[in-house]
CSV table of C-alpha atoms in Angstrom, one decimal:
chain,number,residue,atom,x,y,z
A,1255,UNK,CA,193.8,176.9,-10.1
A,1256,UNK,CA,190.8,174.8,-9.1
A,1257,UNK,CA,190.7,171.7,-11.3
A,1258,UNK,CA,186.9,172.1,-11.6
A,1259,UNK,CA,187.2,175.6,-13.0
A,1260,UNK,CA,186.3,176.0,-16.7
A,1261,UNK,CA,189.1,177.3,-18.9
A,1262,UNK,CA,188.7,180.0,-21.5
A,1263,UNK,CA,188.6,177.6,-24.4
A,1264,UNK,CA,186.0,175.4,-22.7
A,1265,UNK,CA,183.8,178.4,-21.9
A,1266,UNK,CA,184.1,179.5,-25.5
A,1267,UNK,CA,183.1,176.1,-26.8
A,1268,UNK,CA,180.0,176.0,-24.5
A,1269,UNK,CA,179.0,179.6,-25.6
A,1270,UNK,CA,179.2,178.6,-29.3
A,1271,UNK,CA,177.3,175.4,-28.6
A,1272,UNK,CA,174.5,177.3,-26.8
A,1273,UNK,CA,174.5,179.9,-29.6
A,1274,UNK,CA,174.3,177.1,-32.3
A,1275,UNK,CA,171.4,175.5,-30.4
A,1276,UNK,CA,169.5,178.8,-30.1
A,1277,UNK,CA,170.1,179.4,-33.8
A,1278,UNK,CA,168.8,176.0,-34.8
A,1279,UNK,CA,165.7,176.5,-32.5
A,1280,UNK,CA,165.0,179.8,-34.3
A,1281,UNK,CA,165.7,178.3,-37.7
A,1282,UNK,CA,163.1,175.6,-37.2
A,1283,UNK,CA,160.5,177.9,-35.6
A,1284,UNK,CA,160.8,180.6,-38.3
A,1285,UNK,CA,160.9,178.3,-41.3
A,1286,UNK,CA,157.4,177.7,-42.9
A,1287,UNK,CA,158.8,174.5,-44.4
A,1288,UNK,CA,159.9,173.1,-41.0
A,1289,UNK,CA,156.7,174.3,-39.4
A,1290,UNK,CA,154.7,172.2,-41.9
A,1291,UNK,CA,157.1,169.2,-41.6
A,1292,UNK,CA,156.9,169.2,-37.8
A,1293,UNK,CA,153.1,169.5,-37.7
A,1294,UNK,CA,152.8,166.8,-40.4
A,1295,UNK,CA,155.0,164.5,-38.3
A,1296,UNK,CA,152.7,165.1,-35.3
A,1297,UNK,CA,149.7,164.4,-37.6
A,1298,UNK,CA,151.3,161.1,-38.7
A,1299,UNK,CA,152.0,160.0,-35.1
A,1300,UNK,CA,148.5,160.8,-34.0
A,1301,UNK,CA,147.2,158.9,-37.0
A,1302,UNK,CA,149.2,155.8,-36.0
A,1303,UNK,CA,147.8,155.9,-32.5
A,1304,UNK,CA,144.3,156.3,-33.8
A,1305,UNK,CA,144.6,153.3,-36.1
A,1306,UNK,CA,146.0,151.2,-33.3
A,1307,UNK,CA,143.1,152.1,-31.0
A,1308,UNK,CA,140.6,151.3,-33.7
A,1309,UNK,CA,142.3,148.0,-34.6
A,1310,UNK,CA,142.2,147.0,-30.9
A,1311,UNK,CA,138.5,148.0,-30.7
A,1312,UNK,CA,137.7,145.8,-33.7
A,1313,UNK,CA,139.7,142.9,-32.1
A,1314,UNK,CA,137.8,143.2,-28.8
A,1315,UNK,CA,134.4,143.3,-30.6
A,1316,UNK,CA,135.3,140.2,-32.6
A,1317,UNK,CA,136.4,138.4,-29.3
A,1318,UNK,CA,133.2,139.3,-27.3
A,1319,UNK,CA,130.5,140.4,-29.8
A,1320,UNK,CA,127.8,139.4,-27.4
A,1321,UNK,CA,128.6,142.3,-25.1
A,1322,UNK,CA,127.7,145.9,-25.7
A,1323,UNK,CA,129.8,149.0,-25.0
A,1324,UNK,CA,132.0,147.9,-22.2
A,1325,UNK,CA,134.4,150.2,-20.4
A,1326,UNK,CA,137.2,148.8,-22.5
A,1327,UNK,CA,135.5,149.4,-25.8
A,1328,UNK,CA,134.5,152.9,-24.9
A,1329,UNK,CA,138.0,153.7,-23.8
A,1330,UNK,CA,139.5,152.5,-27.1
A,1331,UNK,CA,136.8,154.3,-29.2
A,1332,UNK,CA,137.4,157.6,-27.4
A,1333,UNK,CA,141.2,157.1,-28.0
A,1334,UNK,CA,140.4,156.7,-31.7
A,1335,UNK,CA,138.3,159.9,-31.8
A,1336,UNK,CA,140.8,162.0,-29.8
A,1337,UNK,CA,143.9,161.0,-31.8
A,1338,UNK,CA,142.0,161.0,-35.1
A,1339,UNK,CA,140.8,164.6,-34.4
A,1340,UNK,CA,144.3,165.7,-33.5
A,1341,UNK,CA,145.6,164.1,-36.7
A,1342,UNK,CA,143.2,166.1,-38.8
A,1343,UNK,CA,143.9,169.3,-36.9
A,1344,UNK,CA,147.6,169.1,-37.4
A,1345,UNK,CA,147.2,168.3,-41.1
A,1346,UNK,CA,145.2,171.5,-41.6
A,1347,UNK,CA,147.1,173.5,-38.9
A,1348,UNK,CA,148.0,176.4,-41.2
A,1349,UNK,CA,144.4,176.7,-42.4
A,1350,UNK,CA,143.1,176.6,-38.8
A,1351,UNK,CA,145.6,179.4,-37.8
A,1352,UNK,CA,143.8,181.7,-40.4
A,1353,UNK,CA,140.3,181.2,-39.0
A,1354,UNK,CA,138.3,184.1,-37.6
A,1355,UNK,CA,137.3,185.0,-35.0
A,1356,UNK,CA,140.4,183.9,-33.1
A,1357,UNK,CA,138.3,182.0,-30.5
A,1358,UNK,CA,137.4,179.4,-33.1
A,1359,UNK,CA,141.1,178.5,-33.3
A,1360,UNK,CA,141.2,178.0,-29.5
A,1361,UNK,CA,138.1,175.8,-29.7
A,1362,UNK,CA,139.4,173.5,-32.4
A,1363,UNK,CA,142.8,173.1,-30.6
A,1364,UNK,CA,141.3,172.7,-27.1
A,1365,UNK,CA,138.3,170.5,-27.8
A,1366,UNK,CA,140.4,167.3,-28.3
A,1367,UNK,CA,142.1,168.1,-25.0
A,1368,UNK,CA,138.8,168.0,-23.2
A,1369,UNK,CA,138.0,164.7,-24.9
A,1370,UNK,CA,141.4,163.4,-23.8
A,1371,UNK,CA,140.5,164.3,-20.2
A,1372,UNK,CA,137.2,162.4,-20.6
A,1373,UNK,CA,139.0,159.4,-22.1
A,1374,UNK,CA,141.4,159.0,-19.3
A,1375,UNK,CA,138.9,160.0,-16.5
A,1376,UNK,CA,137.2,156.8,-17.7
A,1377,UNK,CA,140.2,154.8,-16.4
A,1378,UNK,CA,139.9,156.6,-13.0
A,1379,UNK,CA,136.2,155.7,-12.9
A,1380,UNK,CA,137.0,152.0,-13.7
A,1381,UNK,CA,139.6,151.8,-11.0
A,1382,UNK,CA,137.3,153.5,-8.5
A,1383,UNK,CA,134.6,150.9,-9.3
A,1384,UNK,CA,137.0,148.0,-8.8
A,1385,UNK,CA,138.3,149.5,-5.5
A,1386,UNK,CA,134.9,150.1,-4.0
A,1387,UNK,CA,133.5,146.7,-5.1
A,1388,UNK,CA,136.5,145.0,-3.5
A,1389,UNK,CA,135.7,146.8,-0.3
A,1390,UNK,CA,131.9,146.0,-0.6
A,1391,UNK,CA,131.2,149.7,-0.9
A,1392,UNK,CA,128.3,150.8,-3.1
A,1393,UNK,CA,129.4,152.1,-6.6
A,1394,UNK,CA,126.0,153.5,-7.5
A,1395,UNK,CA,127.1,157.1,-7.2
A,1396,UNK,CA,130.4,156.8,-9.2
A,1397,UNK,CA,129.0,156.8,-12.8
A,1398,UNK,CA,126.6,159.7,-12.1
A,1399,UNK,CA,129.5,161.6,-10.5
A,1400,UNK,CA,131.7,160.9,-13.6
A,1401,UNK,CA,129.0,162.4,-15.9
A,1402,UNK,CA,128.4,165.3,-13.6
A,1403,UNK,CA,132.1,166.2,-13.4
A,1404,UNK,CA,132.6,166.0,-17.1
A,1405,UNK,CA,129.4,168.0,-17.7
A,1406,UNK,CA,130.6,170.8,-15.4
A,1407,UNK,CA,134.0,170.9,-17.0
A,1408,UNK,CA,132.5,171.1,-20.6
A,1409,UNK,CA,129.9,173.6,-19.5
A,1410,UNK,CA,132.5,176.0,-17.9
A,1411,UNK,CA,134.9,175.7,-20.9
A,1412,UNK,CA,132.1,176.3,-23.4
A,1413,UNK,CA,130.8,179.2,-21.4
A,1414,UNK,CA,134.3,180.7,-21.4
A,1415,UNK,CA,134.6,180.2,-25.2
A,1416,UNK,CA,131.2,181.9,-25.7
A,1417,UNK,CA,132.2,184.9,-23.5
A,1418,UNK,CA,135.5,185.3,-25.3
A,1419,UNK,CA,133.6,185.1,-28.6
A,1420,UNK,CA,131.2,187.8,-27.5
A,1421,UNK,CA,133.9,190.0,-25.9
A,1422,UNK,CA,137.5,189.0,-26.8
A,1423,UNK,CA,139.5,190.1,-23.8
A,1424,UNK,CA,143.0,188.6,-23.4
A,1425,UNK,CA,142.5,188.1,-19.7
A,1426,UNK,CA,139.6,185.7,-20.4
A,1427,UNK,CA,141.9,183.6,-22.7
A,1428,UNK,CA,144.3,183.4,-19.7
A,1429,UNK,CA,141.4,182.3,-17.4
A,1430,UNK,CA,140.5,179.6,-20.0
A,1431,UNK,CA,144.0,178.2,-20.1
A,1432,UNK,CA,144.3,178.3,-16.3
A,1433,UNK,CA,141.0,176.6,-15.9
A,1434,UNK,CA,142.2,173.7,-18.2
A,1435,UNK,CA,145.4,173.6,-16.2
A,1436,UNK,CA,143.3,173.1,-13.1
A,1437,UNK,CA,141.3,170.3,-14.9
A,1438,UNK,CA,144.6,168.6,-15.7
A,1439,UNK,CA,145.7,168.8,-12.1
A,1440,UNK,CA,142.4,167.3,-11.0
A,1441,UNK,CA,142.9,164.4,-13.4
A,1442,UNK,CA,146.4,163.8,-12.2
A,1443,UNK,CA,145.2,163.7,-8.5
A,1444,UNK,CA,142.5,161.3,-9.6
A,1445,UNK,CA,145.1,158.9,-11.0
A,1446,UNK,CA,147.2,159.3,-7.9
A,1447,UNK,CA,144.3,158.7,-5.5
A,1448,UNK,CA,142.5,155.7,-7.1
A,1449,UNK,CA,145.5,154.3,-9.0
A,1450,UNK,CA,147.5,154.4,-5.7
A,1451,UNK,CA,144.6,152.9,-3.7
A,1452,UNK,CA,144.1,150.1,-6.2
A,1453,UNK,CA,147.9,149.4,-6.4
A,1454,UNK,CA,148.2,149.2,-2.6
A,1455,UNK,CA,145.1,146.9,-2.4
A,1456,UNK,CA,146.5,144.5,-5.0
A,1457,UNK,CA,149.9,144.6,-3.2
A,1458,UNK,CA,148.2,143.5,0.0
A,1459,UNK,CA,146.3,140.7,-1.7
A,1460,UNK,CA,147.5,137.4,-0.1
A,1461,UNK,CA,147.5,135.2,-3.2
A,1462,UNK,CA,150.7,135.1,-5.2
A,1463,UNK,CA,150.0,134.5,-8.9
A,1464,UNK,CA,151.3,135.6,-12.3
A,1465,UNK,CA,148.0,137.3,-13.0
A,1466,UNK,CA,148.1,139.3,-9.8
A,1467,UNK,CA,151.7,140.4,-10.5
A,1468,UNK,CA,150.7,141.5,-14.1
A,1469,UNK,CA,147.7,143.4,-12.8
A,1470,UNK,CA,149.8,145.1,-10.2
A,1471,UNK,CA,152.4,146.1,-12.8
A,1472,UNK,CA,149.7,147.3,-15.2
A,1473,UNK,CA,148.0,149.5,-12.6
A,1474,UNK,CA,151.3,150.9,-11.4
A,1475,UNK,CA,152.6,151.7,-14.9
A,1476,UNK,CA,149.3,153.2,-16.2
A,1477,UNK,CA,148.8,155.3,-13.0
A,1478,UNK,CA,152.4,156.6,-13.2
A,1479,UNK,CA,152.2,157.4,-16.9
A,1480,UNK,CA,148.8,159.2,-16.6
A,1481,UNK,CA,149.7,161.1,-13.4
A,1482,UNK,CA,153.0,162.4,-15.0
A,1483,UNK,CA,151.3,163.3,-18.3
A,1484,UNK,CA,148.4,165.3,-16.7
A,1485,UNK,CA,150.8,167.0,-14.3
A,1486,UNK,CA,153.1,168.0,-17.2
A,1487,UNK,CA,150.0,169.3,-19.0
A,1488,UNK,CA,149.0,171.3,-16.0
A,1489,UNK,CA,152.5,172.9,-15.7
A,1490,UNK,CA,152.8,173.6,-19.4
A,1491,UNK,CA,149.3,175.2,-19.6
A,1492,UNK,CA,150.3,177.6,-16.8
A,1493,UNK,CA,153.4,178.6,-18.8
A,1494,UNK,CA,151.2,178.8,-21.9
A,1495,UNK,CA,148.8,181.2,-20.1
A,1496,UNK,CA,151.3,183.7,-18.8
A,1497,UNK,CA,154.4,183.4,-21.1
A,1498,UNK,CA,154.2,184.3,-24.8
A,1499,UNK,CA,157.4,182.3,-25.4
A,1500,UNK,CA,155.5,179.2,-24.4
A,1501,UNK,CA,152.4,179.9,-26.5
A,1502,UNK,CA,151.2,176.6,-28.1
A,1503,UNK,CA,148.5,178.3,-30.3
A,1504,UNK,CA,150.8,179.9,-32.9
A,1505,UNK,CA,152.5,178.4,-36.0
A,1506,UNK,CA,155.8,180.0,-34.9
A,1507,UNK,CA,156.4,177.5,-32.1
A,1508,UNK,CA,156.3,174.1,-33.9
A,1509,UNK,CA,159.2,172.6,-31.9
A,1510,UNK,CA,157.5,173.5,-28.6
A,1511,UNK,CA,154.2,172.0,-30.0
A,1512,UNK,CA,156.1,168.8,-31.0
A,1513,UNK,CA,157.6,168.4,-27.5
A,1514,UNK,CA,154.4,169.2,-25.7
A,1515,UNK,CA,152.0,167.0,-27.6
A,1516,UNK,CA,154.5,164.1,-27.8
A,1517,UNK,CA,155.0,164.1,-24.1
A,1518,UNK,CA,151.4,164.7,-22.9
A,1519,UNK,CA,149.3,162.9,-25.4
A,1520,UNK,CA,151.1,160.7,-28.0
A,1521,UNK,CA,153.6,158.8,-25.8
A,1522,UNK,CA,151.1,158.3,-22.9
A,1523,UNK,CA,148.4,157.1,-25.3
A,1524,UNK,CA,150.7,154.8,-27.1
A,1525,UNK,CA,152.1,153.3,-23.8
A,1526,UNK,CA,148.7,152.9,-22.2
A,1527,UNK,CA,147.3,151.2,-25.3
A,1528,UNK,CA,150.3,148.9,-25.3
A,1529,UNK,CA,150.0,148.0,-21.6
A,1530,UNK,CA,146.2,147.4,-22.0
A,1531,UNK,CA,146.6,145.4,-25.2
A,1532,UNK,CA,145.4,142.1,-23.7
A,1533,UNK,CA,142.1,140.9,-25.1
A,1534,UNK,CA,139.3,139.9,-22.7
A,1535,UNK,CA,138.5,136.1,-22.5
A,1536,UNK,CA,135.8,134.7,-24.7
A,1537,UNK,CA,133.8,133.3,-21.9
A,1538,UNK,CA,132.8,134.5,-18.4
A,1539,UNK,CA,133.7,138.1,-19.0
A,1540,UNK,CA,131.8,140.8,-17.0
A,1541,UNK,CA,131.8,144.5,-17.7
A,1542,UNK,CA,134.1,145.4,-14.8
A,1543,UNK,CA,136.8,143.0,-16.0
A,1544,UNK,CA,137.0,144.8,-19.4
A,1545,UNK,CA,140.3,146.7,-19.1
A,1546,UNK,CA,143.2,144.4,-18.6
């Protein structure tokens, strides 16, 4: 007998283990008590991240009060808004599930996702400005392009919501989810393009210093985290659109919600805020040196 073959007893143990795991999954998903517990844990985690972002914003304002809304301050403020909104939504998740028409549920659940896209697209804009400035290329068109792209994304999504509100066809809900999957893929490619460009440029920089190494690590870590999170969001939204078992918009899938939001929003936000925790210097700061 092949030594790698599985004996009857081992096969039985594995079958019972899989059966127990499936039973536990169903128990958690079908229990209103566990549904509330899991959604409240998500709310607490989002609340913690929101508080951290606001505390960091206050610390930055105290350090450089003479400067207005720098890229760094806007980034932390948007993080506070997104995570604070998610916290409130998960606290009242059961009430939201009862709203009519159904499109209002999708709007409340998806609007923070759009704001999350804007928040982290701001990092892509920041890196693109640094990259073009270093190569003495004009950056005049970058900020208008940032606002135009965000405006188009919001306009298309709002138009889809209004059409679904007017005529609730299931295929339009699928189109809405696929559209957001495409937006997430676009964001992932943005981090890959400009994070990769900036990383390679810093790597070729001739001066060896502790500051250069830290900036290189920072860009590398943040680009990798954000690329992975938006790519995972894109893949999961595709499953969400075409597979009822992967539906994130129902109370009966709290475990899936926990895994999804933990991996694509909570952990990435917490890690990026930790990596970008350094405060700007009190003197000699310029706007494009804001995020460190």
